[in-house]
Coordinates of C-alpha atoms in Angstrom, one line a residue:
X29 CA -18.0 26.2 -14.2
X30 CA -18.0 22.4 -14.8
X31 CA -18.1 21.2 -18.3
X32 CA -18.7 17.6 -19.4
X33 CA -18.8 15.9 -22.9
X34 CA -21.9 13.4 -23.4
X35 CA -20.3 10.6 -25.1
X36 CA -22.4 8.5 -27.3
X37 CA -22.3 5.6 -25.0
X38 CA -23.1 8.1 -21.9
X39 CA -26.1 9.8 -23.6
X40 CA -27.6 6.5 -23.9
X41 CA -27.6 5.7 -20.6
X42 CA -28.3 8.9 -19.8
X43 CA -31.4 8.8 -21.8
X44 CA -31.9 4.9 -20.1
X45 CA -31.9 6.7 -16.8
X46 CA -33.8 8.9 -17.7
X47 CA -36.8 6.5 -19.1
X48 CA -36.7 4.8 -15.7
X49 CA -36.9 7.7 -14.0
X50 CA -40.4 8.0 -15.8
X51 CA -41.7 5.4 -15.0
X52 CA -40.9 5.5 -10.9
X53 CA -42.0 9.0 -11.4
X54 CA -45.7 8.2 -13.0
X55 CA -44.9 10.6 -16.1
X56 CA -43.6 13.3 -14.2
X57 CA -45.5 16.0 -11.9
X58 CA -45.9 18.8 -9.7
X59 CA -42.9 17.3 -7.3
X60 CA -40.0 17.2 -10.4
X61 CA -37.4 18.9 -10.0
X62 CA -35.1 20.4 -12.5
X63 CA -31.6 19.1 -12.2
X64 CA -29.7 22.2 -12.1
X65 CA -32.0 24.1 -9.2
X66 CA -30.4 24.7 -6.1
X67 CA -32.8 26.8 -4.6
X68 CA -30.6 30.2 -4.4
X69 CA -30.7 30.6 -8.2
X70 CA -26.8 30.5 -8.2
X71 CA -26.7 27.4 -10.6
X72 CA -27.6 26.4 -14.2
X73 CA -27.1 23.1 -16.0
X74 CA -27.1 23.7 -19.9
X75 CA -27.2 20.9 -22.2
X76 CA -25.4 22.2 -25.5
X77 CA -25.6 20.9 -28.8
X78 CA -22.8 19.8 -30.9
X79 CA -22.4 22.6 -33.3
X80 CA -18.4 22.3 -33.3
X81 CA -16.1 20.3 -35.2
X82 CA -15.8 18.0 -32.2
X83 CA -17.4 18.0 -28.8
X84 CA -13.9 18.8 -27.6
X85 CA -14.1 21.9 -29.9
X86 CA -17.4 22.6 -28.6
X87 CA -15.8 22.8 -25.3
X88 CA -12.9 25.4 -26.7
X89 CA -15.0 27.6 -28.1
X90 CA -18.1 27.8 -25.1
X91 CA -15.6 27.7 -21.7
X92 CA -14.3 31.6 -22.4
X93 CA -18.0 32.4 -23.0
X94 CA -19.7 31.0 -20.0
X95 CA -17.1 32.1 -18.1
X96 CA -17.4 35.4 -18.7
X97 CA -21.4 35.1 -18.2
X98 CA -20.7 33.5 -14.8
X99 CA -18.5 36.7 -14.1
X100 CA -20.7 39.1 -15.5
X101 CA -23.8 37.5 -13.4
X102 CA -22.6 35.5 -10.5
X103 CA -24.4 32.7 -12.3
X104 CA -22.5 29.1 -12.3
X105 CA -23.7 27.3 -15.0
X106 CA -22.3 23.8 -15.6
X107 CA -22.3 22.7 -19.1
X108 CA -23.1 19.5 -21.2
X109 CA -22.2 18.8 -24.6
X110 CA -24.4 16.2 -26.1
X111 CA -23.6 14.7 -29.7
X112 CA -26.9 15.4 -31.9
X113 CA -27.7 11.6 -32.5
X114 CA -28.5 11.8 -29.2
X115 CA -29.7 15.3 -27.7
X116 CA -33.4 14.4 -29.1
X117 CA -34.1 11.5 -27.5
X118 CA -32.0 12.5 -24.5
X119 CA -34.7 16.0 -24.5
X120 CA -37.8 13.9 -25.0
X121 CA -36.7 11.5 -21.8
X122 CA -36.2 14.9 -19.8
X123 CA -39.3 16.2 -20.7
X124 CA -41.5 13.3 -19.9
X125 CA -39.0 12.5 -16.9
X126 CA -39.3 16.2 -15.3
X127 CA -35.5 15.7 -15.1
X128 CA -33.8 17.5 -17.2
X129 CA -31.6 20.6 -17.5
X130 CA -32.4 24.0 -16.7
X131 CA -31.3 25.3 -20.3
X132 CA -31.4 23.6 -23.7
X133 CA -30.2 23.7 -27.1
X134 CA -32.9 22.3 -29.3
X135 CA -33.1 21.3 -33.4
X136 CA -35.4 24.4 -34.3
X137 CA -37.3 21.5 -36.4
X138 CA -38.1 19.7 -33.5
X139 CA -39.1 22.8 -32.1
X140 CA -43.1 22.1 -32.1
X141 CA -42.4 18.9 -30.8
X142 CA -41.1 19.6 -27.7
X143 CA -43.3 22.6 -27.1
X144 CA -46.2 20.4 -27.3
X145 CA -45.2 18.1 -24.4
X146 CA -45.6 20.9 -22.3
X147 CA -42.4 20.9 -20.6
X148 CA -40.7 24.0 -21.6
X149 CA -41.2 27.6 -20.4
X150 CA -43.8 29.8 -22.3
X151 CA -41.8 32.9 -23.6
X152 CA -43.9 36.0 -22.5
X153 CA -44.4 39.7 -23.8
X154 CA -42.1 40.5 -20.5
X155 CA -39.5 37.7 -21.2
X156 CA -39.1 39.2 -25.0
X157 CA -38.5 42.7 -23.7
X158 CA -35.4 41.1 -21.6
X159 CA -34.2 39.6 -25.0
X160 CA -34.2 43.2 -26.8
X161 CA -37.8 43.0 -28.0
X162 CA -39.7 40.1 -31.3
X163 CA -38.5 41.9 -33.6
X164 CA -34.9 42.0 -32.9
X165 CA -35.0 38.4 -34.2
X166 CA -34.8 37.9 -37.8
X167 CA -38.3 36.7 -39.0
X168 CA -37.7 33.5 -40.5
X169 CA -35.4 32.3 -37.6
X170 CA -38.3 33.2 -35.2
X171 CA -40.4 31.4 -36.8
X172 CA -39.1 28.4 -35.9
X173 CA -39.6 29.1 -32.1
X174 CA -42.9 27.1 -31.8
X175 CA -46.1 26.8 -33.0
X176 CA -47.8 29.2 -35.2
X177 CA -50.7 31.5 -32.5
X178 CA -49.3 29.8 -29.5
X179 CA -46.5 31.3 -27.0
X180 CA -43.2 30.4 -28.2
X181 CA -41.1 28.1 -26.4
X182 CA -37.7 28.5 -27.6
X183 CA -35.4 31.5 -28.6
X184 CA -33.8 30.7 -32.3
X185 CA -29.8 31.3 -31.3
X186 CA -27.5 30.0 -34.5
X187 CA -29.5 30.0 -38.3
X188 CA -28.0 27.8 -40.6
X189 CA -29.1 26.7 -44.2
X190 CA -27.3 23.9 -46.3
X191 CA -25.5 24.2 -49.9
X192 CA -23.4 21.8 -52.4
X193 CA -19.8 22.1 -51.8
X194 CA -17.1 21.5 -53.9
X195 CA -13.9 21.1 -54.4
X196 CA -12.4 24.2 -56.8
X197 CA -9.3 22.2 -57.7
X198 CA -10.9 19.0 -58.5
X199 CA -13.0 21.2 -60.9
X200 CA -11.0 22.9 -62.2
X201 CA -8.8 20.0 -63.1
X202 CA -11.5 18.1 -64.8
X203 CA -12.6 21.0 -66.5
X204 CA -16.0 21.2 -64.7
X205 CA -18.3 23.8 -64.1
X206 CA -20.4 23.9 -60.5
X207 CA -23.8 22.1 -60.7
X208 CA -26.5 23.7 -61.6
X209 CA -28.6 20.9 -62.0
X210 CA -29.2 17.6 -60.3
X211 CA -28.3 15.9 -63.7
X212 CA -25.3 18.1 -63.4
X213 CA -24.5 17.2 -60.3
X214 CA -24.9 13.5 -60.8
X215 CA -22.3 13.9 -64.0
X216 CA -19.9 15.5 -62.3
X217 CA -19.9 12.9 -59.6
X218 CA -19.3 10.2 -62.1
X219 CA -16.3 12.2 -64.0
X220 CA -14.8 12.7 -60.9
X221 CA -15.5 9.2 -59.0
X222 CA -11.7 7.2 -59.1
X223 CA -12.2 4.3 -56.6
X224 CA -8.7 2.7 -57.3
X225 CA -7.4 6.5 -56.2
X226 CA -9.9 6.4 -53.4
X227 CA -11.8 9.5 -54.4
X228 CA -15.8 9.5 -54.8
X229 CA -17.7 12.6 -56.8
X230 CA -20.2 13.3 -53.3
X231 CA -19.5 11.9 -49.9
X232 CA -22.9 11.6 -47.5
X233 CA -23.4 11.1 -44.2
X234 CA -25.2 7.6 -44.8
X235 CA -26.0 6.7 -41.2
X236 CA -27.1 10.0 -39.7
X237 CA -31.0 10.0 -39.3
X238 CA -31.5 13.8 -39.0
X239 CA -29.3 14.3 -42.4
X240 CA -31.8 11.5 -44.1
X241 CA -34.5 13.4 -43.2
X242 CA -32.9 16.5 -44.2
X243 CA -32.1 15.1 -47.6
X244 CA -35.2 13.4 -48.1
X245 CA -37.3 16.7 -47.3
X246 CA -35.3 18.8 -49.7
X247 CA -34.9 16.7 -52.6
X248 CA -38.9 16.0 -52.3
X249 CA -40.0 19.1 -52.3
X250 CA -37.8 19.5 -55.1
X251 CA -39.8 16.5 -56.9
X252 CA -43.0 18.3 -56.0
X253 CA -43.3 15.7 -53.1
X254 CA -44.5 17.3 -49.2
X255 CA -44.3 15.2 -46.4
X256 CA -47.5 16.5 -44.8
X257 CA -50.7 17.2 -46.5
X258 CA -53.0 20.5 -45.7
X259 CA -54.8 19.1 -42.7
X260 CA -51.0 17.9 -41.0
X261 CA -51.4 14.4 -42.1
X262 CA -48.5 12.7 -43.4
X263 CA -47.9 12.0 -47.1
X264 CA -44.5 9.9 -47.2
X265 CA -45.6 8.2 -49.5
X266 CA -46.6 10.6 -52.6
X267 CA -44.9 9.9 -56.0
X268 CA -42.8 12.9 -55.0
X269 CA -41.3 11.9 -52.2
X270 CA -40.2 8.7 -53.4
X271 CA -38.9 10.2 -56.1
X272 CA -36.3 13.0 -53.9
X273 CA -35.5 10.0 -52.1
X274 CA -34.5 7.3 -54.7
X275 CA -32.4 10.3 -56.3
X276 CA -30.3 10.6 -52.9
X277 CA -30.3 6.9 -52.4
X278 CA -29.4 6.4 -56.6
X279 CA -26.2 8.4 -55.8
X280 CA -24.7 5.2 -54.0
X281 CA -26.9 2.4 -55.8
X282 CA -27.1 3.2 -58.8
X283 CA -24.7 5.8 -59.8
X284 CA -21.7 4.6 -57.9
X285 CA -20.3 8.0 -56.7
X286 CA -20.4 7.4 -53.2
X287 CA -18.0 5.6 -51.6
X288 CA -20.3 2.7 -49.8
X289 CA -18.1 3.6 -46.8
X290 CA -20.3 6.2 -45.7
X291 CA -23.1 4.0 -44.1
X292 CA -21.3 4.1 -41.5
X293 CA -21.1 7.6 -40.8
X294 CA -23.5 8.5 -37.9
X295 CA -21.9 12.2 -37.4
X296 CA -21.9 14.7 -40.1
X297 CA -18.6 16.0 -39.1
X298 CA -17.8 12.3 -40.3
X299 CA -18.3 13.0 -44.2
X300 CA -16.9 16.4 -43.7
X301 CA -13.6 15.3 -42.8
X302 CA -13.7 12.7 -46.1
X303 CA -14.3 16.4 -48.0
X304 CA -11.5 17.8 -46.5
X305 CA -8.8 15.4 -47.1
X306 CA -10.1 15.0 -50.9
X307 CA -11.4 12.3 -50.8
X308 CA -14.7 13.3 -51.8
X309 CA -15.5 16.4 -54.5
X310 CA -18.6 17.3 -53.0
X311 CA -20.2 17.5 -49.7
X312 CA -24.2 18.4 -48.9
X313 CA -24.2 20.1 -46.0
X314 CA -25.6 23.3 -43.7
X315 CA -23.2 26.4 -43.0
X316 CA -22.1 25.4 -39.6
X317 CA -19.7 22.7 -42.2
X318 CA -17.3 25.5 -42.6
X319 CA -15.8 25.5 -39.1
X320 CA -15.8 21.3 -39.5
X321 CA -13.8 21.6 -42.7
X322 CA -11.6 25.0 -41.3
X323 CA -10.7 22.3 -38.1
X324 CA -10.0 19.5 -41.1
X325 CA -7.1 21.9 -42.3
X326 CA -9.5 23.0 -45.4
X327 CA -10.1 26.8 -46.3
X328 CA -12.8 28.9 -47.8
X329 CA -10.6 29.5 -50.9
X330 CA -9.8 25.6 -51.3
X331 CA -14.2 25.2 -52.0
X332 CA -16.9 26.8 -53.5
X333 CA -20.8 26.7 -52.4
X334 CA -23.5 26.4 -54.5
X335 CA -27.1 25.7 -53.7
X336 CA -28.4 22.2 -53.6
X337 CA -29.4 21.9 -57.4
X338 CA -33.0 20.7 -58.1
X339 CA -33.5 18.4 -60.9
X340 CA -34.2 20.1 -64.8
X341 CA -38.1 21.4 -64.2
X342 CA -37.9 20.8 -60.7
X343 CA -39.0 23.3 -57.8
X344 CA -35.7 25.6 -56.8
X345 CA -35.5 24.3 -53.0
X346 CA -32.3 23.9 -51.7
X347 CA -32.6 24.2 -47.9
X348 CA -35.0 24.6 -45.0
X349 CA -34.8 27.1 -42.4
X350 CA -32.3 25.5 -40.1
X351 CA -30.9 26.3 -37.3
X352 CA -30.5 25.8 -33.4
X353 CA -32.4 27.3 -30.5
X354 CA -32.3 27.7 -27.1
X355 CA -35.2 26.6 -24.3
X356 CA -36.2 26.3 -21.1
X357 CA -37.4 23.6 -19.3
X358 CA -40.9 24.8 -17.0
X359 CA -39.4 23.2 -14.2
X360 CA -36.6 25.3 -13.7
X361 CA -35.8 26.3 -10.0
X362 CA -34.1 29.5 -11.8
X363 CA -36.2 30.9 -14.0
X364 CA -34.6 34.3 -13.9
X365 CA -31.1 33.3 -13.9
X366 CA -32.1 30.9 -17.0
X367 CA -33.6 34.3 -18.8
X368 CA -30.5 36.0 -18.1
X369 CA -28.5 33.2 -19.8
X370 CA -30.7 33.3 -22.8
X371 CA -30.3 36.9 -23.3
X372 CA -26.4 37.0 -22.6
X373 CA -26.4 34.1 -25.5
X374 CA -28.4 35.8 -27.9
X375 CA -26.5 39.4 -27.6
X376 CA -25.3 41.2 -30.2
X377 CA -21.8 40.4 -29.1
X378 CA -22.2 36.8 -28.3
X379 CA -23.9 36.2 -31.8
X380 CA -21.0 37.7 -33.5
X381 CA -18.5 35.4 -31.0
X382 CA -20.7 32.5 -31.5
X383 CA -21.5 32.4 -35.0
X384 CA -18.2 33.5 -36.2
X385 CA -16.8 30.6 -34.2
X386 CA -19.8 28.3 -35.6
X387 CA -19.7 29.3 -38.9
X388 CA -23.0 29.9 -38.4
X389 CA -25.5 33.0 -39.5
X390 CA -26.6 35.4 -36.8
X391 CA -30.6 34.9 -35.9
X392 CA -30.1 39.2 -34.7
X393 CA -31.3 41.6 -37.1
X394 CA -28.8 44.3 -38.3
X395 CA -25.9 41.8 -38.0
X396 CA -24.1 40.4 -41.0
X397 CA -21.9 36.6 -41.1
X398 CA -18.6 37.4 -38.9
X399 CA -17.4 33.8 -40.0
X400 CA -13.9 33.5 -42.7
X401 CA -15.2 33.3 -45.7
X402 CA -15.0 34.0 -49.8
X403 CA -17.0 37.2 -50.9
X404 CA -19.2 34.9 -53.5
X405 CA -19.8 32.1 -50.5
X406 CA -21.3 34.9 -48.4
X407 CA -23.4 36.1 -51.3
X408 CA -24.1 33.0 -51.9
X409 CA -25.8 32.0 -48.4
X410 CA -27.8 35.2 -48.2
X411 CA -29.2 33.9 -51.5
X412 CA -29.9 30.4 -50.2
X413 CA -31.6 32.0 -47.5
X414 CA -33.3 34.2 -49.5
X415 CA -35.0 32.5 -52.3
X416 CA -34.0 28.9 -52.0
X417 CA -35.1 27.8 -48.4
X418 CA -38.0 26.6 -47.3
X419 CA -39.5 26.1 -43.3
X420 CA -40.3 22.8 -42.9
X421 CA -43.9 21.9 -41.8
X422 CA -44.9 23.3 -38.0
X423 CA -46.5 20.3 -36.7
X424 CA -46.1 17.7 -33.3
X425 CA -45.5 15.2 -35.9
X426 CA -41.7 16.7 -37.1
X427 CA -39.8 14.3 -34.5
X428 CA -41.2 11.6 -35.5
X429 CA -41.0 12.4 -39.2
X430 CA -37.2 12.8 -38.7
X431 CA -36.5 9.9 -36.8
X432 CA -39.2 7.8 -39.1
X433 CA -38.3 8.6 -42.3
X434 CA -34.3 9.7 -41.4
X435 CA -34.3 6.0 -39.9
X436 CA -36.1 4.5 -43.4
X437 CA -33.6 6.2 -45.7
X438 CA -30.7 5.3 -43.4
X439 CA -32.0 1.7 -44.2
X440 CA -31.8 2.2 -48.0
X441 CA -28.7 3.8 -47.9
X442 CA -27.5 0.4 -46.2
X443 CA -28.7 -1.5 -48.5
X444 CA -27.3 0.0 -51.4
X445 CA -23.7 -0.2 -49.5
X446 CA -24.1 -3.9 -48.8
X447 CA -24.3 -4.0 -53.0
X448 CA -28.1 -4.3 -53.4
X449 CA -29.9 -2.9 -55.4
X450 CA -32.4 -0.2 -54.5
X451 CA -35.4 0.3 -56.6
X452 CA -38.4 2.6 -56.3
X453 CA -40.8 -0.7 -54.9
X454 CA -38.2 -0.3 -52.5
X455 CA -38.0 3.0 -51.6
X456 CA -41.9 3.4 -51.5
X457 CA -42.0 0.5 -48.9
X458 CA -39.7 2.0 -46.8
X459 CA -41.6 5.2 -46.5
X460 CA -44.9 3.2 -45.9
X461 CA -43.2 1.5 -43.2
X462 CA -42.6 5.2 -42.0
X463 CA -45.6 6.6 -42.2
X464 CA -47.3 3.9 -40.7
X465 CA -45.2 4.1 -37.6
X466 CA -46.8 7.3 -37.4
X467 CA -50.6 5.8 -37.2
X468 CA -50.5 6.7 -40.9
X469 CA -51.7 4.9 -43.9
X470 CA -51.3 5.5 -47.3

């Protein structure tokens, strides 16, 4: 097996190469080859996704694994770990390029994206009998897998939703109960914010697109805001949408309770470790977060989880359906040892491996979370899950709502660190901006 970590700096020039290979290649055709076909079948090339505390991590945890695939199967596969500020673009490149791996890890919200450039495999009646059978999956995780009527193009493999942590001690200490309300929320922040101590109430991970777009759907849709209208048009830049995102951006301009620090983070592994060490009291994040903080020396007893609290009359949303999933490219010289891959991955004893390692919940149906955690925090995600997450809109468009919109917000949240002011005139121009990069108006 050969492993290699995709550094920032690497992915980019992967992703460079990639582009140029485009455009010698005339978009990519019937002659592309995928990178990891040898013509015997004995090969794969995965790209995984950072799901790990650290790519390194990611390595520690996937080498026994693959290993014992390639044992079981004969199969070499030769593995890739590429940071997620830079597997999407790094995807799109391979899929326009014909040049790509055999086997991918995918955002499951970029999941209709990528199945509607036309580069990944087609998963068939026969493909799902290999895997166990639809319904083996859990519904909401298979949902993500592509478009709704069409052949889905990728095989949901961790499930994850997000949740407010915080810090029991800090709490406890200040006498404070756990939000249940945004205003809550916001209040604790401020009784708990001590910059001469170097503590902040929240810490955020300011300049990570996907998070901004994460943020901004959830706290919209809590404002009554959607991001897409009925006919799949975009609607950035509806009173409630400005209004989720002025709340996230008001925790650093107006309110103070972010350290301004944090526009700097690009990695969301970045603001966990700030949790960890106490130097935040809170932290927005998905479930995968556990292993970051368990790797940052923090444990499930040292935080509690709450769901993302809505504002007072606001809609109860605290999540989407996130998660990860696994694809094929179509131009795979090893189709059958790809499939094999897929369904050695998405076992019920790799899921329990996985997502226990992950922190991550199992997309199998009959299996419960195998991760370390507190009874209440395990309650607490199946209720996140099951009344307080929301799919995000399955349309082409998603991409380039994340990087739009992720991309405007990481703006504002700039701003507001470089002390300026942020007001809604602002906000609402940012988001026209957006939506006009996506051949929108308003």
């Amino acid at each position: 097996m050969k492993t290699r970590i995709l550094t920032p700096g690497a992915s980019l020039v992967l992703a460079a190469t990639l582009v140029t290979a485009l455009a010698a290649c005339g978009g990519g055709g019937d002659e592309a080859e995928g990178s990891g076909g040898d013509g015997g079948g004995g090969t794969l090339t995965y790209w995984a996704s950072n799901q790990g505390a650290s790519l390194d991590n990611d390595m520690e945890i996937l080498t026994p694994e693959i290993e014992k695939f390639e044992e079981q199967t004969g199969i070499q596969v030769d593995v890739e770990v590429v940071p997620w500020s830079d597997l999407t673009n790094n995807t799109l490149a391979a899929a326009v390029s014909g040049q790509g791996p055999d086997v991918i890890n995918i955002g499951n919200t970029n999941a209709v994206t990528f199945q509607s450039t036309g580069a990944f495999h087609e998963f068939t009646d026969e493909d799902f009998e290999q895997l166990g059978g639809k319904d083996r999956f859990v519904d909401s995780a298979l949902g993500t897998a592509g478009a709704e009527g069409q052949p889905p193009t990728s095989i949901p493999l961790y499930s994850q939703v997000y949740a407010l942590y915080y810090n029991k001690q800090m709490f406890a200490d200040a006498g404070l109960e756990p939000p249940a309300t945004w205003e809550d929320l916001v209040s604790s922040a401020q009784a708990l914010t001590d910059p001469d101590a170097g503590r902040y109430g929240i810490v955020i991970p300011g300049g990570t697109v996907n998070v901004s777009m994460h943020m901004a759907f959830i706290l919209s849709e809590q404002d009554g805001g959607s991001a897409f209208d009925d006919d799949g048009k975009p609607t950035f830049t509806s009173d409630g949408m400005v209004a989720g995102v002025k709340r996230y951006v008001d925790l650093l301009s107006e309110y103070h309770v972010v350290n301004p620090s944090v526009a700097q983070f690009t990695e969301g592994p970045q603001a966990a470790g700030e949790f960890a060490r106490g130097n935040a009291a809170m932290y927005m994040a998905q479930t995968a977060s556990m292993n970051v903080l368990r790797e940052n020396g923090m444990t499930p007893d040292q935080y509690g989880i709450v769901p993302i609290p809505a504002p007072q009359g606001g809609d109860q949303i605290g999540s989407f359906v996130a998660g990860t999933n696994i694809s094929i490219f179509e131009n795979t010289d090893n189709l059958d040892a790809a499939l094999q891959f897929v369904e050695f991955m998405t076992s019920d004893e790799e899921q329990e491996i996985l997502n226990e390692a992950y922190t991550s919940l199992p997309v199998v149906e009959g299996l419960q979370p195998t991760f370390e955690a507190e009874p209440e925090q395990l309650e607490t995600w199946a209720t996140i899950v099951a009344d307080y997450a929301k799919p995000l809109p399955l349309v082409p468009e998603i991409q380039a709502f994340q990087a739009n919109v992720g991309e405007a917000v990481v703006s504002l949240i700039a701003q507001a660190a470089s002390g300026g002011a942020v007001s809604e005139d602002d906000v609402r121009a940012a988001l026209e901006e957006a939506q006009q990069k996506m051949g929108a108006t308003s």
